[in-house]
PDB file of C-alpha atoms in Angstrom:
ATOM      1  CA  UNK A 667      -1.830  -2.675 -18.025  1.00 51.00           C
ATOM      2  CA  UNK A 668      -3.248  -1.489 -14.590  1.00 66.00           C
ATOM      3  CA  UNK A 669      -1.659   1.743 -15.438  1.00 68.00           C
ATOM      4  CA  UNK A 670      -3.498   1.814 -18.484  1.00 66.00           C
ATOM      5  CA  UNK A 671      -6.198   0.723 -16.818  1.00 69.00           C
ATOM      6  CA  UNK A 672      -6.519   3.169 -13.845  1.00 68.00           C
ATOM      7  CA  UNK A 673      -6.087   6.261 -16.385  1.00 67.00           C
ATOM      8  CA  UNK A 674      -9.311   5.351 -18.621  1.00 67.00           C
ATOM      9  CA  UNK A 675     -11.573   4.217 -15.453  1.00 62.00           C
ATOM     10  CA  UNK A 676     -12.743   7.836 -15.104  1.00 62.00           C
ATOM     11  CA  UNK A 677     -10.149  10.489 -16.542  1.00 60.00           C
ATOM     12  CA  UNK A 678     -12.007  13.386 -14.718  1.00 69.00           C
ATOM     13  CA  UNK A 679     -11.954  12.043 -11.208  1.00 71.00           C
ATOM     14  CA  UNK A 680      -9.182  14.060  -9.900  1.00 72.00           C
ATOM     15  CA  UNK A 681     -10.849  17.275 -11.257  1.00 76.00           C
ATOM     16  CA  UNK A 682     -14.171  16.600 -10.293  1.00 76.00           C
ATOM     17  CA  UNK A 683     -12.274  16.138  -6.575  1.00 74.00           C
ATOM     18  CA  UNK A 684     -10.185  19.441  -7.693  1.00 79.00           C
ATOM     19  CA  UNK A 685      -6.786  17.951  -7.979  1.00 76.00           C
ATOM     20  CA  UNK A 686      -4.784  20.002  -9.516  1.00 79.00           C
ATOM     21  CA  UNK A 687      -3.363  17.818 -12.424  1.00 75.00           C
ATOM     22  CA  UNK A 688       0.491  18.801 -11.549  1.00 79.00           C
ATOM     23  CA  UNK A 689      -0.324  17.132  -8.069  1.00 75.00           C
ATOM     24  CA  UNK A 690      -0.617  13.610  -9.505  1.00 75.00           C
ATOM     25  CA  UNK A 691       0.580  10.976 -12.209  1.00 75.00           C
ATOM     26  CA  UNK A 692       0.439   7.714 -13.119  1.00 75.00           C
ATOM     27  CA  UNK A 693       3.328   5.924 -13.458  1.00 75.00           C
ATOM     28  CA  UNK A 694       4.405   2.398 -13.800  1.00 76.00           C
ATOM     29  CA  UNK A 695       7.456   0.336 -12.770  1.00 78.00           C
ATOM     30  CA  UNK A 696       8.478  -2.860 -11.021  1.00 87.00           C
ATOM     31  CA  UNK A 697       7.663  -2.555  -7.309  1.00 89.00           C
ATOM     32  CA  UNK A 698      10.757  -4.355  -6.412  1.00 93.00           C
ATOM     33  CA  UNK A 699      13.288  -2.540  -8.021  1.00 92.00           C
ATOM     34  CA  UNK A 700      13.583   1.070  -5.976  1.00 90.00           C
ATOM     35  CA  UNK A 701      15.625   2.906  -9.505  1.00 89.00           C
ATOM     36  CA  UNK A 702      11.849   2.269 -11.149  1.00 88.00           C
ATOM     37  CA  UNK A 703      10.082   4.107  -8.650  1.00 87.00           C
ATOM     38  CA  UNK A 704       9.330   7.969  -9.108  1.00 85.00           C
ATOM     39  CA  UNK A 705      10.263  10.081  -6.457  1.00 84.00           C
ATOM     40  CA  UNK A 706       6.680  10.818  -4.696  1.00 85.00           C
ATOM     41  CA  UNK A 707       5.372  12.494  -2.205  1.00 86.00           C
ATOM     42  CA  UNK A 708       2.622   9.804  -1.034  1.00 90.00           C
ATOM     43  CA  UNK A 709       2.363   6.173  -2.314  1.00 91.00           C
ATOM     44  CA  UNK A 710      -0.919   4.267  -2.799  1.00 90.00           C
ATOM     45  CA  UNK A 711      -0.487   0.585  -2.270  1.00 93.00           C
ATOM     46  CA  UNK A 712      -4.185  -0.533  -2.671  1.00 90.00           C
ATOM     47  CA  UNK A 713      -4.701  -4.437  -2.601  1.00 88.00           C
ATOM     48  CA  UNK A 714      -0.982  -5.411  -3.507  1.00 90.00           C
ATOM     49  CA  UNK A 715       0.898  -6.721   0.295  1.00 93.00           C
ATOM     50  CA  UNK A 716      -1.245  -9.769   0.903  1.00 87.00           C
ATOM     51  CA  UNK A 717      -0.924 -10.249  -2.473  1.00 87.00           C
ATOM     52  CA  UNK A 718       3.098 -11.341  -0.911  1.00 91.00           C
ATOM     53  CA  UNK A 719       4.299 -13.227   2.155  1.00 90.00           C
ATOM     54  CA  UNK A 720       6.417 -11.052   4.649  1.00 93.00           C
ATOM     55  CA  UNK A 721      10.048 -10.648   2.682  1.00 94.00           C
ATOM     56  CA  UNK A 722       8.883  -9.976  -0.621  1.00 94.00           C
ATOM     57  CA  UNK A 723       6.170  -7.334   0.999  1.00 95.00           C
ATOM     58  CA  UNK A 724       9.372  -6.241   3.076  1.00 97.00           C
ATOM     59  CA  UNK A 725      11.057  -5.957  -0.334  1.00 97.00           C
ATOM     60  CA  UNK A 726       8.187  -3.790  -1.711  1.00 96.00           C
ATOM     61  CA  UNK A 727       8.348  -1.559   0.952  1.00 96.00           C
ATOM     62  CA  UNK A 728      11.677  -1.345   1.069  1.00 95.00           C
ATOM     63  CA  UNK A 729      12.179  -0.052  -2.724  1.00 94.00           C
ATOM     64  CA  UNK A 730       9.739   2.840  -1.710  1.00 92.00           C
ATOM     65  CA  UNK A 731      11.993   3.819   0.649  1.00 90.00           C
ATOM     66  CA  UNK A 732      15.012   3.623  -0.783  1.00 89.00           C
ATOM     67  CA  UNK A 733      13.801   5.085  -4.159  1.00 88.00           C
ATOM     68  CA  UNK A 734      13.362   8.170  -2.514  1.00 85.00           C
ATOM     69  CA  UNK A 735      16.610   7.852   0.231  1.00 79.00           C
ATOM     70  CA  UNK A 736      18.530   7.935  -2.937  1.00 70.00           C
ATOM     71  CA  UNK A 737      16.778  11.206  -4.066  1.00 65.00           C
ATOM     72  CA  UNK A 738      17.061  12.851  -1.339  1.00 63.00           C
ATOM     73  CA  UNK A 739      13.358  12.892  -0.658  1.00 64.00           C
ATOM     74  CA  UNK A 740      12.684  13.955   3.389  1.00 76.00           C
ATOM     75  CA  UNK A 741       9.394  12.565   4.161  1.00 86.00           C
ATOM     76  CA  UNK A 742       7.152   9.914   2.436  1.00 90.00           C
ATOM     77  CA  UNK A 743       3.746   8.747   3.153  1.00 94.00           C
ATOM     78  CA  UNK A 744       3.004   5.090   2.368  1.00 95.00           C
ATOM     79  CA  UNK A 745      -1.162   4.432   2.828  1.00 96.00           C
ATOM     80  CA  UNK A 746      -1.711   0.519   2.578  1.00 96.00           C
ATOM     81  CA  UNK A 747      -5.351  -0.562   1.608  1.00 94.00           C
ATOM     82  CA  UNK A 748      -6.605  -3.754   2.552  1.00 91.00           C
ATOM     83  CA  UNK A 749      -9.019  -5.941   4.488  1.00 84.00           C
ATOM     84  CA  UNK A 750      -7.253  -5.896   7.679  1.00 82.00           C
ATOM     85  CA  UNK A 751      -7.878  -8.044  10.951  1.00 74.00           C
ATOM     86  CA  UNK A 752      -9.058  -5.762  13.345  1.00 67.00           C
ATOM     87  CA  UNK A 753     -10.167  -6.941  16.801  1.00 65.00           C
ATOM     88  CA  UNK A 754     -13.528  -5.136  15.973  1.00 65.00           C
ATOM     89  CA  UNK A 755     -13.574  -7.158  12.588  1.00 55.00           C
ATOM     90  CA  UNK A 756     -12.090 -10.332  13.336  1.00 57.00           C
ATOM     91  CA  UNK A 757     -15.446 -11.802  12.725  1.00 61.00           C
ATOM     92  CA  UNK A 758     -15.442 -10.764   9.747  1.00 60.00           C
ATOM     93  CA  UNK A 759     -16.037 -13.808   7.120  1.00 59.00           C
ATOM     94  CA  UNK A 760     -14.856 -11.516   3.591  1.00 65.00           C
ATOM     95  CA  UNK A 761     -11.850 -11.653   5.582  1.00 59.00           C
ATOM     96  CA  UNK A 762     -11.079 -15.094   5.885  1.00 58.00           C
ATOM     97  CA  UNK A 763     -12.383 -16.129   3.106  1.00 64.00           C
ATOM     98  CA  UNK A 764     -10.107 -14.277   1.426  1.00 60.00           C
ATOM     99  CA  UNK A 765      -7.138 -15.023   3.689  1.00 57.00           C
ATOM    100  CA  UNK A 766      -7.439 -18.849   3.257  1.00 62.00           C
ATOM    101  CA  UNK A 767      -7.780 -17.897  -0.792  1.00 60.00           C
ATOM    102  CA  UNK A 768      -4.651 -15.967  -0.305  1.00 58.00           C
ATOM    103  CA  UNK A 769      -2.917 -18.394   1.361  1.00 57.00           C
ATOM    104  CA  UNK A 770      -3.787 -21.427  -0.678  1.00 60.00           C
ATOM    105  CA  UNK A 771      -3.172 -19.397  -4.460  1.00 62.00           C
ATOM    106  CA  UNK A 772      -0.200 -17.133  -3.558  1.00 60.00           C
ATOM    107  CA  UNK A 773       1.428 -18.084  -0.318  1.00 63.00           C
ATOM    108  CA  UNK A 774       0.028 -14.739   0.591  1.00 66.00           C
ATOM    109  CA  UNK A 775      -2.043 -13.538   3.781  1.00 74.00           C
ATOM    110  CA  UNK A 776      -4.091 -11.293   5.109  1.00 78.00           C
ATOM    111  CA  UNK A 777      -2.849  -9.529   8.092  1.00 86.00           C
ATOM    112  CA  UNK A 778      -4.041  -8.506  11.919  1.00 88.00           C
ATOM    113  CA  UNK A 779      -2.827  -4.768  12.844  1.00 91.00           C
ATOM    114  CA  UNK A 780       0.024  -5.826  14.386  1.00 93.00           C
ATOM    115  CA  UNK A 781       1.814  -7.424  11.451  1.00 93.00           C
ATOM    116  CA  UNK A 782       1.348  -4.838   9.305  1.00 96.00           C
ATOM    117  CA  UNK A 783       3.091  -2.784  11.837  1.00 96.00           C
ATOM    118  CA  UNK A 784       5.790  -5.375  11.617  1.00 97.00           C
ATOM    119  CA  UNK A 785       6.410  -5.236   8.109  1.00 96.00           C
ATOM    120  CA  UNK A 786       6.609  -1.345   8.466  1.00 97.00           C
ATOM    121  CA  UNK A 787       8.936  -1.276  11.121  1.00 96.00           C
ATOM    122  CA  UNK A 788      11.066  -3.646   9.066  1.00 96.00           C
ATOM    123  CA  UNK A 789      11.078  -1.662   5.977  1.00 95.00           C
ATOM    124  CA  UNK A 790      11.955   1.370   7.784  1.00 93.00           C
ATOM    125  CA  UNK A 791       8.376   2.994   8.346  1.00 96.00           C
ATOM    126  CA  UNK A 792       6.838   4.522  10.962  1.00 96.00           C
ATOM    127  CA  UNK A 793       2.997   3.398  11.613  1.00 97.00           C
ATOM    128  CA  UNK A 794       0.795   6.493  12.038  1.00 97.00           C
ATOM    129  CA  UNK A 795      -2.803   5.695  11.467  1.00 96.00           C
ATOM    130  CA  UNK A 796      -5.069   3.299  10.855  1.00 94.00           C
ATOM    131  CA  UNK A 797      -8.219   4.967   8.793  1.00 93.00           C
ATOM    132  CA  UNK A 798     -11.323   2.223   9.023  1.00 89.00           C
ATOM    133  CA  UNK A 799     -14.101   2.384   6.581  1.00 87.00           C
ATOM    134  CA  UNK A 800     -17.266   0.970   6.000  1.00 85.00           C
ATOM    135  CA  UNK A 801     -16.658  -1.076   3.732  1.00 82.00           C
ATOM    136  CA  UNK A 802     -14.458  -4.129   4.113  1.00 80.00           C
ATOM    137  CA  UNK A 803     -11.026  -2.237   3.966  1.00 86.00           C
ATOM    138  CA  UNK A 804      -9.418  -0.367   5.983  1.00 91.00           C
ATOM    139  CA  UNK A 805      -6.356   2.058   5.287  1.00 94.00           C
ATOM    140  CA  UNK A 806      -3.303   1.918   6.983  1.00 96.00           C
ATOM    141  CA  UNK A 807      -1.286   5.579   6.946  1.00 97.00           C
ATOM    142  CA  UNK A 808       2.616   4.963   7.722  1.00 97.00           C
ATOM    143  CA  UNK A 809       5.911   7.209   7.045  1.00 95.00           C
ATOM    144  CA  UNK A 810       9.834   6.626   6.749  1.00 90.00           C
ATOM    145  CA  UNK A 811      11.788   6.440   9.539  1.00 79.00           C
ATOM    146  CA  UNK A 812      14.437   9.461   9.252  1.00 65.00           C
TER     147      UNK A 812
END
């Protein structure tokens, strides 16, 4: 259904960005099993790893990786969006707030720099940027390990 979702939120987004339509699609499958996941060139994972404590966001990334190992596929880009601990942000109440909420509903977290640099490393990524915004998310920019 967020599929669904996504596609009727505002159909003409890409265009209006000029994205060619052959340079995107929305697809669904189950994150944890890699033979769901389309071979891509750039993955979007946009409020879904605190969602899961370490192994099972380990496990997500994982699948991503070896969805496109198996195909062959050279170089990925995984960009992670979330509200994430920064030492410039660690004051930051939306954070917490949501961390303890997390925590207390899911057995999830919200996580500092470092451990989402963990998780990638563990999953076979490669940190390469972090992107901050101004709002309260920030985008993390990471590729496979070859």
């Amino acid at each position: 259904h967020v599929i669904q979702n996504a596609k009727s939120i505002n159909p003409n987004e890409f265009q209006r960005r000029q994205i060619e339509a052959n340079r995107y699609e929305y697809v669904s499958g189950d994150m944890f099993k890699s033979e769901t996941i389309p071979l891509g060139d750039a993955y979007i994972l946009k409020s879904i790893i605190h969602d899961w404590n370490d192994e099972k966001s380990i496990e997500i990334l994982k699948s991503i990786h070896d969805a496109n190992k198996t195909q062959m596929k050279k170089r990925i880009t995984v960009f992670i969006i979330e509200s994430i601990i920064t030492s410039e942000n660690k004051d930051n109440w939306e954070a917490h707030v949501l961390d303890i909420h997390m925590l207390s509903n899911l057995g999830a977290k919200e996580r500092n720099l470092w451990e989402y640099n963990n998780l990638l490393k563990r999953s076979g990524y490669e940190f390469k940027h972090l992107y901050k915004t101004d709002g309260p998310v920030s985008i993390i920019e990471a590729t496979n390990q070859e």
